[in-house]
Coordinates of C-alpha atoms and ligand atoms in Angstrom, one line a residue:
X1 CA 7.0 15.2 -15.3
X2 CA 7.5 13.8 -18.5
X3 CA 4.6 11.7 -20.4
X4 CA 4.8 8.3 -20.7
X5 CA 5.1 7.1 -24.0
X6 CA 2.4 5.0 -25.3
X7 CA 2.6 1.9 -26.4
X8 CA 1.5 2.6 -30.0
X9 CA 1.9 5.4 -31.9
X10 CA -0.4 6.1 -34.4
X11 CA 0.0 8.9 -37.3
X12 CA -3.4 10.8 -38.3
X13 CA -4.0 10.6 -42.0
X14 CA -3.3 14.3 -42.4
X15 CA 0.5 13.4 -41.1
X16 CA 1.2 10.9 -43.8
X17 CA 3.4 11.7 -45.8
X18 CA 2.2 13.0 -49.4
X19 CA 5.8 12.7 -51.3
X20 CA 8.2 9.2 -51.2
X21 CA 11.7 10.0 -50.7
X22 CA 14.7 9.1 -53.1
X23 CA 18.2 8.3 -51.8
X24 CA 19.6 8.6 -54.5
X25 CA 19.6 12.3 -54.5
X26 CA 21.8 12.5 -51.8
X27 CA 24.4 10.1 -52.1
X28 CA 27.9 11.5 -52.4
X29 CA 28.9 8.6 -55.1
X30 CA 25.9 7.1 -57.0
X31 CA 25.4 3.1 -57.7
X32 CA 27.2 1.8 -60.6
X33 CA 24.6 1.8 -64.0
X34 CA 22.9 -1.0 -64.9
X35 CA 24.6 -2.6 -67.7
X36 CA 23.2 -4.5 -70.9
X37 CA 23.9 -6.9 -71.1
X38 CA 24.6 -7.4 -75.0
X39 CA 26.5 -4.2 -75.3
X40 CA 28.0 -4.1 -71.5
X41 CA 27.1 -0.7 -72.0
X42 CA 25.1 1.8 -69.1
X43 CA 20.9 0.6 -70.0
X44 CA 19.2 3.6 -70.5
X45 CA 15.9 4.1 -69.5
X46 CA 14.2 3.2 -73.0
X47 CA 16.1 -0.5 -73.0
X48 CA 14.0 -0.4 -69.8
X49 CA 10.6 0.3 -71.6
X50 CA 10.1 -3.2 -73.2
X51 CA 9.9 -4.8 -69.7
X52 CA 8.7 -2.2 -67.3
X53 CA 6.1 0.4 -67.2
X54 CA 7.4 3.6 -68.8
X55 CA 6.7 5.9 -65.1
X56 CA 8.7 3.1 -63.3
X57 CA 11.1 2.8 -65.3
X58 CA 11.7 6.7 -65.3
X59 CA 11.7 6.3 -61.0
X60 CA 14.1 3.5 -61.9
X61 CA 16.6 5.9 -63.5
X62 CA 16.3 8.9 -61.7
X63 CA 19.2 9.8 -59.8
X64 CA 18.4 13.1 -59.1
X65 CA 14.9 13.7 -57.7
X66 CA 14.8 14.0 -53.9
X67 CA 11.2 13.8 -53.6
X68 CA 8.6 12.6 -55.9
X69 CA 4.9 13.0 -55.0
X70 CA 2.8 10.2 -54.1
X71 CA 0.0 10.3 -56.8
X72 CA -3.5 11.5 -55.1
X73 CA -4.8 7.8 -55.9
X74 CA -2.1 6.0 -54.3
X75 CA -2.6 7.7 -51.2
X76 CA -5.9 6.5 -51.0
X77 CA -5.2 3.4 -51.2
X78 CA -2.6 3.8 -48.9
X79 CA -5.3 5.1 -46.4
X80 CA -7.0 2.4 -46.5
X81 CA -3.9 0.5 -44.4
X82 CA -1.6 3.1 -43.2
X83 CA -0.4 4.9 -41.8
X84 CA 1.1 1.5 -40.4
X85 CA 1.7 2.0 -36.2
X86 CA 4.9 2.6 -34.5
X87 CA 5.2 0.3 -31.6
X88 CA 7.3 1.0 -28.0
X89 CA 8.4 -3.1 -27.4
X90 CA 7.7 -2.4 -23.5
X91 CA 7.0 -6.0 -23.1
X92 CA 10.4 -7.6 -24.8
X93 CA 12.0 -4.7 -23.4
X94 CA 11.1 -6.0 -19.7
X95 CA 11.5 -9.7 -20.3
X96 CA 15.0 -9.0 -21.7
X97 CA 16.1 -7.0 -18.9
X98 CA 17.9 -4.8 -21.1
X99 CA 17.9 -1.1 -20.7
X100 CA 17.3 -0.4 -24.1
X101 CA 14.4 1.5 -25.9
X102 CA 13.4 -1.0 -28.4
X103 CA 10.6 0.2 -31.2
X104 CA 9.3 -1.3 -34.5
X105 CA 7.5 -0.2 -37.5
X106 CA 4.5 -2.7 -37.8
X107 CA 4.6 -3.3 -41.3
X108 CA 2.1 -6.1 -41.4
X109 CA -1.5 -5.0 -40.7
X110 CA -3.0 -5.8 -44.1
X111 CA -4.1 -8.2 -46.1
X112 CA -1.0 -9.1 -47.8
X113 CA 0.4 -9.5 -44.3
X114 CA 3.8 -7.7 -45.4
X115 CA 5.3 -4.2 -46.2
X116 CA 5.1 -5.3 -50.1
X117 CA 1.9 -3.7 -50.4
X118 CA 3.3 -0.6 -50.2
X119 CA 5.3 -0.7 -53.6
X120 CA 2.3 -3.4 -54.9
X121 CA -0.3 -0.3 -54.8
X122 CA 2.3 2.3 -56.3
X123 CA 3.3 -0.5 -59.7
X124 CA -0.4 -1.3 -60.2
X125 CA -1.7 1.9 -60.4
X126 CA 1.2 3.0 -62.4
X127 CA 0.4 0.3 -64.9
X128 CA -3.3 1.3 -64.8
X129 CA -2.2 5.0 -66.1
X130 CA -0.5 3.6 -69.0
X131 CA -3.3 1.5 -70.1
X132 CA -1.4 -1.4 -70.0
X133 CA -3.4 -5.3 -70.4
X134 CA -2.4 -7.5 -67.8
X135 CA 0.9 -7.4 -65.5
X136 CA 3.2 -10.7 -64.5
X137 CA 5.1 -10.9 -61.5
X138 CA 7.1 -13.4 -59.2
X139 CA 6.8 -14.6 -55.2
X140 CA 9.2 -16.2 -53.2
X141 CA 7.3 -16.5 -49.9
X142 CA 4.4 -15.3 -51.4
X143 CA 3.4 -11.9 -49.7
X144 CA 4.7 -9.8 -52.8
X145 CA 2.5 -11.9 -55.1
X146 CA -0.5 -11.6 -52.5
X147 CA 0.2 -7.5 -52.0
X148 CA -0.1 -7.3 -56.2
X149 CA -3.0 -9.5 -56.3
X150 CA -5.0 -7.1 -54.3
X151 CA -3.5 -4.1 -56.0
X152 CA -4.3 -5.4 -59.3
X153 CA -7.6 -6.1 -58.4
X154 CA -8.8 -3.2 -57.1
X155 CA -7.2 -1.6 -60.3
X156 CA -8.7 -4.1 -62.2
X157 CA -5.6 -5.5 -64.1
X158 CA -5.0 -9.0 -64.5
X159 CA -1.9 -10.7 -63.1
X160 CA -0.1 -14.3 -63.6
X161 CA 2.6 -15.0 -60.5
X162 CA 5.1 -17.1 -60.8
X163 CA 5.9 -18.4 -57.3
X164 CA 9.1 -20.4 -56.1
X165 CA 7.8 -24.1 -56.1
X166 CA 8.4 -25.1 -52.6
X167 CA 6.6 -21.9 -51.3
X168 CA 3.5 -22.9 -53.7
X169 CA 3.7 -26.6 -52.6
X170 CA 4.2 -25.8 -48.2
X171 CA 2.0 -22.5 -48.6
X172 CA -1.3 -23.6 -50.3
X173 CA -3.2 -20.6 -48.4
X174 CA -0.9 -17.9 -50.1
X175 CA -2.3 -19.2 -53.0
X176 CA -6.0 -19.1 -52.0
X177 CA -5.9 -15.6 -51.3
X178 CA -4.0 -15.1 -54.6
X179 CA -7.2 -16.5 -56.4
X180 CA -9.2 -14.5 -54.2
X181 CA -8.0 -11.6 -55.6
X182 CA -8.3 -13.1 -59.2
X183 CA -4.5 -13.2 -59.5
X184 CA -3.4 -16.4 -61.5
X185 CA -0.9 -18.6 -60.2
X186 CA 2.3 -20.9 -61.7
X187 CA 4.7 -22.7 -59.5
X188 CA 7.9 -22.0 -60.8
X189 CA 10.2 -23.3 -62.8
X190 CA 7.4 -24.3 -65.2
X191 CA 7.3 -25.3 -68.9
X192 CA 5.3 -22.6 -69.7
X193 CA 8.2 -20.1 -70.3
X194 CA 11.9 -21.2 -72.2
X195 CA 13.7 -20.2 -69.0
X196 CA 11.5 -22.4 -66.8
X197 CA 11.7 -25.3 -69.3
X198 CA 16.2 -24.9 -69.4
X199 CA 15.8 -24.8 -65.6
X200 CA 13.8 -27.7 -65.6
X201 CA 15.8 -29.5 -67.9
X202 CA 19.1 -29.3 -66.1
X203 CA 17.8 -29.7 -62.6
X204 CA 14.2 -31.7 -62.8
X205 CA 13.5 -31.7 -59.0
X206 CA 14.3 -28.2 -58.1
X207 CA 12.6 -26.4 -55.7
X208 CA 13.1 -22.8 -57.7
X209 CA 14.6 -19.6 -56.8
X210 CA 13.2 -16.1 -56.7
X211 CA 16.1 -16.0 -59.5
X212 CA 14.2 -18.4 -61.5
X213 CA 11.1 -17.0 -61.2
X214 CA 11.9 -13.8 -62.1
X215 CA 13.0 -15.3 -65.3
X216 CA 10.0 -16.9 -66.1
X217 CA 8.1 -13.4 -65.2
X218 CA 10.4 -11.1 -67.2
X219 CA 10.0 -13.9 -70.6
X220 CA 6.1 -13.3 -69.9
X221 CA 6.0 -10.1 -70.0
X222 CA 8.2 -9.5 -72.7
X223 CA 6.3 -12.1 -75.2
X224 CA 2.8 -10.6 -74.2
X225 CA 1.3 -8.1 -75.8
X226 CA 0.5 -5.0 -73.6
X227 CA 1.7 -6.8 -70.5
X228 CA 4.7 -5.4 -68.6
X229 CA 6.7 -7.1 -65.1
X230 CA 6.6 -6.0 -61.7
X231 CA 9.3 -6.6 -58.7
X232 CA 8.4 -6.4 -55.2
X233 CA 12.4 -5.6 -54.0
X234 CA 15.7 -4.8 -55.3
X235 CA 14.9 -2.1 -57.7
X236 CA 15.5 1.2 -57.1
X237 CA 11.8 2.0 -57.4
X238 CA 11.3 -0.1 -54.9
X239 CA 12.8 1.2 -52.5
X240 CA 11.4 4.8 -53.3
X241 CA 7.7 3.4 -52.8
X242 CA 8.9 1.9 -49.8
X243 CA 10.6 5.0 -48.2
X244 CA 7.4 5.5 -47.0
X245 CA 7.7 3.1 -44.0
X246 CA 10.8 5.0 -43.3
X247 CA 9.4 8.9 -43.4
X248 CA 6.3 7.5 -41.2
X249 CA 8.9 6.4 -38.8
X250 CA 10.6 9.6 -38.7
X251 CA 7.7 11.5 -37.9
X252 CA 6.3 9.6 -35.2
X253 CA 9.9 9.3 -33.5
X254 CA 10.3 12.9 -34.1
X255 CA 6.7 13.4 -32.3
X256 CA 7.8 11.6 -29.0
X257 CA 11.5 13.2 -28.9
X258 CA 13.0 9.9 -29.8
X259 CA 15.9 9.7 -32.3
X260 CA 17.6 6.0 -33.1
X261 CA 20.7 5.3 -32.2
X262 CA 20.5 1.9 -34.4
X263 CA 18.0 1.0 -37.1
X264 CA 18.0 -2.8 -38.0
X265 CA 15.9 -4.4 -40.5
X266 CA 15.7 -7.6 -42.7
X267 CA 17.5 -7.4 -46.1
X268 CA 16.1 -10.1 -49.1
X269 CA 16.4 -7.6 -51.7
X270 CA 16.8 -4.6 -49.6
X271 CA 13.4 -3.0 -50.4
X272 CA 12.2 -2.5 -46.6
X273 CA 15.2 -2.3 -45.0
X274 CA 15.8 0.4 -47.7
X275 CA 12.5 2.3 -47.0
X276 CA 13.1 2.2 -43.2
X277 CA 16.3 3.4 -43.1
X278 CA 15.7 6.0 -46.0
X279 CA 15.2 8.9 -43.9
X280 CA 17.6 8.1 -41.4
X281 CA 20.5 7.4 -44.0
X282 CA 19.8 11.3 -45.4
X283 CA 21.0 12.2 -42.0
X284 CA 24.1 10.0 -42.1
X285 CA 24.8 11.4 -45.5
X286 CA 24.1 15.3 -45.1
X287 CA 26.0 15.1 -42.0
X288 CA 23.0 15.7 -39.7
X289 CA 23.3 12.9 -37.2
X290 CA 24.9 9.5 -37.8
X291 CA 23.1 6.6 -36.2
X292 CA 24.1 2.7 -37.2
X293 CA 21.8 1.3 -40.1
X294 CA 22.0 -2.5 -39.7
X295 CA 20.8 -5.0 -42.3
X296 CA 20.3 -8.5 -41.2
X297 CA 20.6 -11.6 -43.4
X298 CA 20.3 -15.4 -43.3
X299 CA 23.6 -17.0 -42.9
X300 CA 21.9 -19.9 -45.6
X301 CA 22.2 -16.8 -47.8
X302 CA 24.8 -14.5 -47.0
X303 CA 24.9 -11.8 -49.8
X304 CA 26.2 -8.4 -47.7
X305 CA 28.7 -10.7 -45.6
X306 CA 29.9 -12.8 -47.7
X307 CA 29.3 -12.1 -51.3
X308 CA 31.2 -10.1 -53.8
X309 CA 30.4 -6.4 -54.8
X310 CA 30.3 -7.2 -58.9
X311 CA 28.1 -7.1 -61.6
X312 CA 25.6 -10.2 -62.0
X313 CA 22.3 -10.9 -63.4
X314 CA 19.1 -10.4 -61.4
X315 CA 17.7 -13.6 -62.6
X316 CA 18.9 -17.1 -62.7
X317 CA 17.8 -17.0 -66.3
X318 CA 20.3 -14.5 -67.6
X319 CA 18.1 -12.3 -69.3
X320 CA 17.7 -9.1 -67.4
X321 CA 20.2 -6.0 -67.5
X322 CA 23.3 -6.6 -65.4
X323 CA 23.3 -4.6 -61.8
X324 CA 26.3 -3.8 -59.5
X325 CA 25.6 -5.2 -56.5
X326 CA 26.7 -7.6 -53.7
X327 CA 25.8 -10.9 -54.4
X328 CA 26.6 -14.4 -53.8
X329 CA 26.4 -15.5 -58.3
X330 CA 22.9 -15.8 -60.0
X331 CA 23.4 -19.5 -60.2
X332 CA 23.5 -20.0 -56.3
X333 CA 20.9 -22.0 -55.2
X334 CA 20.1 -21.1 -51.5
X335 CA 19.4 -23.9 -49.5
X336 CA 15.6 -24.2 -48.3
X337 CA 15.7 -22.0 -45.9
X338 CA 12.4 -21.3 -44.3
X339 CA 12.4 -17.0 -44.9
X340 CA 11.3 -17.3 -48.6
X341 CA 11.6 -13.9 -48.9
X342 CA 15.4 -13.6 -48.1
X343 CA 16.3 -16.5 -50.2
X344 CA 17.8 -14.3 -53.3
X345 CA 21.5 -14.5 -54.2
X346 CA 21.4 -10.0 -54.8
X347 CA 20.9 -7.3 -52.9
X348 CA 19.4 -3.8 -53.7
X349 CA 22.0 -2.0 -55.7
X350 CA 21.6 1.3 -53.9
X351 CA 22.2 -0.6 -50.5
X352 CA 24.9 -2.2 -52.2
X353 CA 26.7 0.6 -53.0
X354 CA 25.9 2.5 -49.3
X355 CA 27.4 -0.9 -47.5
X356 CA 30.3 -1.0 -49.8
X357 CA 31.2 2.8 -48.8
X358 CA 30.5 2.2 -45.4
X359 CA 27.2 3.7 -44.5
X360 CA 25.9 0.2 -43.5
X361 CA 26.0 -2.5 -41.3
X362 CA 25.4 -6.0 -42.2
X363 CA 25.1 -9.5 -40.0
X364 CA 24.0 -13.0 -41.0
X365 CA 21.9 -15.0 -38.5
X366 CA 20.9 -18.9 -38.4
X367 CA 17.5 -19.9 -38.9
X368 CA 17.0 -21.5 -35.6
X369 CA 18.9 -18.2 -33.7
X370 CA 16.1 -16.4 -36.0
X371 CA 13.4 -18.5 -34.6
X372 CA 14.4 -18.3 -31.3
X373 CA 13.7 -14.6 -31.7
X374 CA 10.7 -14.9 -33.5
X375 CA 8.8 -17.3 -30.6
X376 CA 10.3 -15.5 -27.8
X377 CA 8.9 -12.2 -29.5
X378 CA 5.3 -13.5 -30.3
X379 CA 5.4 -14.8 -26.3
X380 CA 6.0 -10.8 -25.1
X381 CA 4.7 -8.7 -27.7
X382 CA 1.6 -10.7 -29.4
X383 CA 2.4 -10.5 -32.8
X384 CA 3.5 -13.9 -34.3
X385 CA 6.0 -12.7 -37.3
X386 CA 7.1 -14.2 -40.2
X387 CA 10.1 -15.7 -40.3
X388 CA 11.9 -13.0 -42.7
X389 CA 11.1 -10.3 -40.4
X390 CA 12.3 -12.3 -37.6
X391 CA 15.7 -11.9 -39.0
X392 CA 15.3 -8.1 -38.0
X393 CA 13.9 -9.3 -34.5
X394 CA 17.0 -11.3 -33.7
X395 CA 19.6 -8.2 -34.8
X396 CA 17.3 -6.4 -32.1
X397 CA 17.0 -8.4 -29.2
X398 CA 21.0 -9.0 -29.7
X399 CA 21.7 -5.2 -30.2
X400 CA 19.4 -5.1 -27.0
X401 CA 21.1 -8.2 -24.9
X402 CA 25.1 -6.3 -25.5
X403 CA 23.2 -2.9 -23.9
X404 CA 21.8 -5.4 -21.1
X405 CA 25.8 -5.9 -20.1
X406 CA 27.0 -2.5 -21.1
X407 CA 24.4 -0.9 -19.5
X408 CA 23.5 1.6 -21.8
X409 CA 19.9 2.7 -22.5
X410 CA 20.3 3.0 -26.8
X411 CA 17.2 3.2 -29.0
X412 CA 16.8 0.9 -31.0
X413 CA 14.5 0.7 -34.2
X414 CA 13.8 -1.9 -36.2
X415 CA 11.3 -2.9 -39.3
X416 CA 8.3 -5.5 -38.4
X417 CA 7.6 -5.9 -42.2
X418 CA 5.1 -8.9 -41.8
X419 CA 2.6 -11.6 -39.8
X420 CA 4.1 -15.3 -40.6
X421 CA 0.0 -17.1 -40.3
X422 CA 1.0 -18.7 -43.4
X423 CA 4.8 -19.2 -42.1
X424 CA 3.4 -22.4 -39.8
X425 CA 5.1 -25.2 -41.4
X426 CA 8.4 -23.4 -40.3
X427 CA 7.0 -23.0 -36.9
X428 CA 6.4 -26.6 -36.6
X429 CA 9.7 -27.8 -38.0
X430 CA 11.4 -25.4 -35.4
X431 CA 9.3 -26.3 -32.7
X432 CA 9.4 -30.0 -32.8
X433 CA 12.9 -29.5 -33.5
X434 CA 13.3 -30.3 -37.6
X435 CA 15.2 -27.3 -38.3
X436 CA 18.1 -27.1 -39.4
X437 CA 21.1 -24.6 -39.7
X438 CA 22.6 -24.7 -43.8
X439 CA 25.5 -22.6 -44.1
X440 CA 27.2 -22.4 -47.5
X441 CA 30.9 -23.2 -47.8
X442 CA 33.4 -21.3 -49.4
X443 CA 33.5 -23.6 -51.9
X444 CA 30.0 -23.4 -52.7
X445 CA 30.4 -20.0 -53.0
X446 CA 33.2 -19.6 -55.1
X447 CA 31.6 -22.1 -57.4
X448 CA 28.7 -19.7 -58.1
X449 CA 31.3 -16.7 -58.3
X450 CA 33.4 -18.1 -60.8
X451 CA 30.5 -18.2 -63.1
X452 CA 29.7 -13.9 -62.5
X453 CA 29.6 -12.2 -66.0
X454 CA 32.5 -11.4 -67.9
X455 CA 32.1 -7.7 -69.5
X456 CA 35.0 -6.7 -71.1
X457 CA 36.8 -3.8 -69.7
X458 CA 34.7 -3.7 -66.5
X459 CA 34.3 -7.2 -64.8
X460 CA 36.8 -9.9 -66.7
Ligands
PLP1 C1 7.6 -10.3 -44.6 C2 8.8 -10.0 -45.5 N1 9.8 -9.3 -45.0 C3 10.9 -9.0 -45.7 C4 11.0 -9.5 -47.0 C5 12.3 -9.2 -47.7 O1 12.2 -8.4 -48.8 P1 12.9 -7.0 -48.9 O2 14.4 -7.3 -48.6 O3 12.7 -6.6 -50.3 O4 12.3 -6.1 -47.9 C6 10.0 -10.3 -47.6 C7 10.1 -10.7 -49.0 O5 9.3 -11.5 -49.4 C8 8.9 -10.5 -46.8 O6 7.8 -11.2 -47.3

């Protein structure tokens, strides 16, 4: 007789794995190089040096290394958290009726309540290494600026975040804990920086963007001596650290003789959806099996379904180098969508490029369909999520609901990348029924498109 399953499977430490993987080195056609943006010609990894930390920046750049070891230090830290559990969703399983095998990677045991740790640890240490002073960053819904807060602290670096202003003003707890882990705090846009202070002066009541933020972070770190900037997504660094979630997820599926036929997981700036699928892609792309990879976005902003594949600025600001990638013009302002963490107007370039040649998947969900997922999960399988990994929840339950009326008994696995305690405002507005559904027109988005970069010969 075969074994049941268990509910939760749980790696040993010695299982972990001791190298992070890199897409890149097996993709038939790489992404397009990052462009600078005074030239318009490919950055190379020394234009990269005056903003990041010289070992990231090299991890940025690398096309080529399939595996990179995880430094002995990082793993440590890593121990202390993961590895993270693999869940069997019995319970939504039952109360869907579907025949489906549904699992998730539980992404959120930590402090930080998010995946974000993951890449926080690896940047922090990084930065430790190269002696570097003090290290500024940005948060959208505040778990990336939480995860770097504790890695900073327990490296002993100093940190400033710049966090969107309506996260900082509806999540005052996100910044508690910040300060908790000495990290200092600035809702952005601010007048401390000449980005947040054009921002400002153009659109006095905004609420910010990631892309503004990241503006006021990069112009930080670039006027501060010994001080570099971190980015919790969208980098291809990024998503290396954060492969991690993936190669866990491999192992423990491997260990119970399950294989996905569908992996599904949020996409903000593609950093866990990225990791998770990591492994799972390298099959796809060496020919070894070919399950569906499925990113799932808000429909308030639509990058993947409905943005263009061009080159734009990663910051509202203008000042960073140029990246090909899907995205919806760095002067779209989502609308305030309650998933902070998917409110950016890119996408990873490396996902980017796999979507545009067809390795991906990508749908765009309402907020209150996303809800609806989110409360129906916490009632069946405990967990209360936050509304960003919800999105993953709802491509799920409706991958789940279509094998309910075709009867077939797929696997599904998705990415549970965080806990939403500090996501209650958004319960409550959903709950008493204050939520609404923004969708972007055409319009709207063509307005933002016509102002993507001009770059003579490439993009006119
Ligand atoms: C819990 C959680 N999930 C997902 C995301 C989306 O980021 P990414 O697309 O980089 O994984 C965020 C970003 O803040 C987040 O906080």
């Amino acid at each position: 007789m075969s074994k049941k399953i268990p509910h939760r499977i749980y790696l040993t430490e010695d299982q972990m794995p001791t190298q992070w993987y890199n897409l890149r080195a097996d993709m038939k056609e790489l992404p397009d190089p990052m462009l600078n943006p005074a030239t318009g010609k490919p950055a190379t990894v020394k234009d990269l040096y005056p903003v990041f930390c010289t070992e990231l920046a090299k991890q940025e750049m690398d096309n080529t290394t399939r595996y990179i070891d995880i430094p002995e230090e990082v793993l440590e830290f890593y121990k202390m958290f993961r590895p993270s559990p693999l869940i069997r969703a019995y319970n939504l399983e039952k109360a869907l009726g579907t025949p489906a095998k549904i699992y998730y990677k539980f992404e959120g045991n930590n402090t930080s309540g998010s995946h974000k740790l993951n890449s926080a640890v690896a940047q922090a240490y990084y930065a430790k290494e190269q002696g570097l002073t003090s290290l500024t960053t940005e948060t959208g819904a505040g778990q990336w600026g939480t995860a770097l807060a504790e890695a900073c602290c327990y490296y002993n670096i100093p940190l400033t975040v710049y966090m969107v202003k309506c996260s900082y003003e509806q999540k005052p707890f996100r910044r508690a804990i910040i300060e908790t882990f000495d990290g200092k705090i600035i809702p952005s846009p601010s007048n401390t920086t000449n980005a947040g202070r054009a921002i400002l002066a153009e659109n006095p009541d905004t609420s910010g963007s990631l892309g503004c933020a990241i503006s006021e972070a990069v112009e930080k770190a670039v006027t501060t001596e010994g001080c570099k900037y971190v980015l919790g997504s969208v980098l291809n660094q990024v998503l290396l650290h954060q492969s991690i979630i993936g190669l866990e997820a491999k192992i423990a599926m491997d260990s119970i003789g399950e294989y996905p036929d569908v992996v599904i997981g949020c996409a903000g700036g593609g950093s866990n959806l990225g990791g998770l699928i990591a492994p799972y892609m390298q099959d796809k792309l060496t020919g070894k099996a070919n399950p569906r990879l499925v990113a799932v976005e808000p429909a308030s902003c639509p990058s993947l379904t409905r943005g263009r594949y061009a080159y734009d600025f990663c910051d509202t600001g203008k000042i960073t180098p140029l990246a090909k990638m899907y995205t919806l013009g760095c002067d779209f302002m989502p609308s305030a969508n309650h998933a902070g963490g998917l409110r950016y107007h890119g996408m990873s370039p490396i996902l980017s490029k796999l979507y545009h040649d067809g390795y991906m998947e990508a749908v765009a969900v309402e907020q209150t369909k996303v809800f609806e997922a989110a409360t129906f999960f916490a009632k069946h399988e405990t967990i209360l999520p936050a509304p960003e990994s919800a999105h993953a929840i709802r491509g799920a339950i409706d991958e789940a609901l279509k094998c309910k009326e075709t009867g077939e008994a797929k696997t599904i696995l998705f990415g549970l990348t965080g806990t939403g305690y500090f996501d209650m405002m958004a319960y409550d507005a959903f709950l008493n029924g204050n939520m609404n559904d923004y969708i972007p027109t055409d319009e709207e988005l063509e307005k933002a498109f016509e102002k993507l970069p001009k770059i003579p010969g490439i993009q006119e």
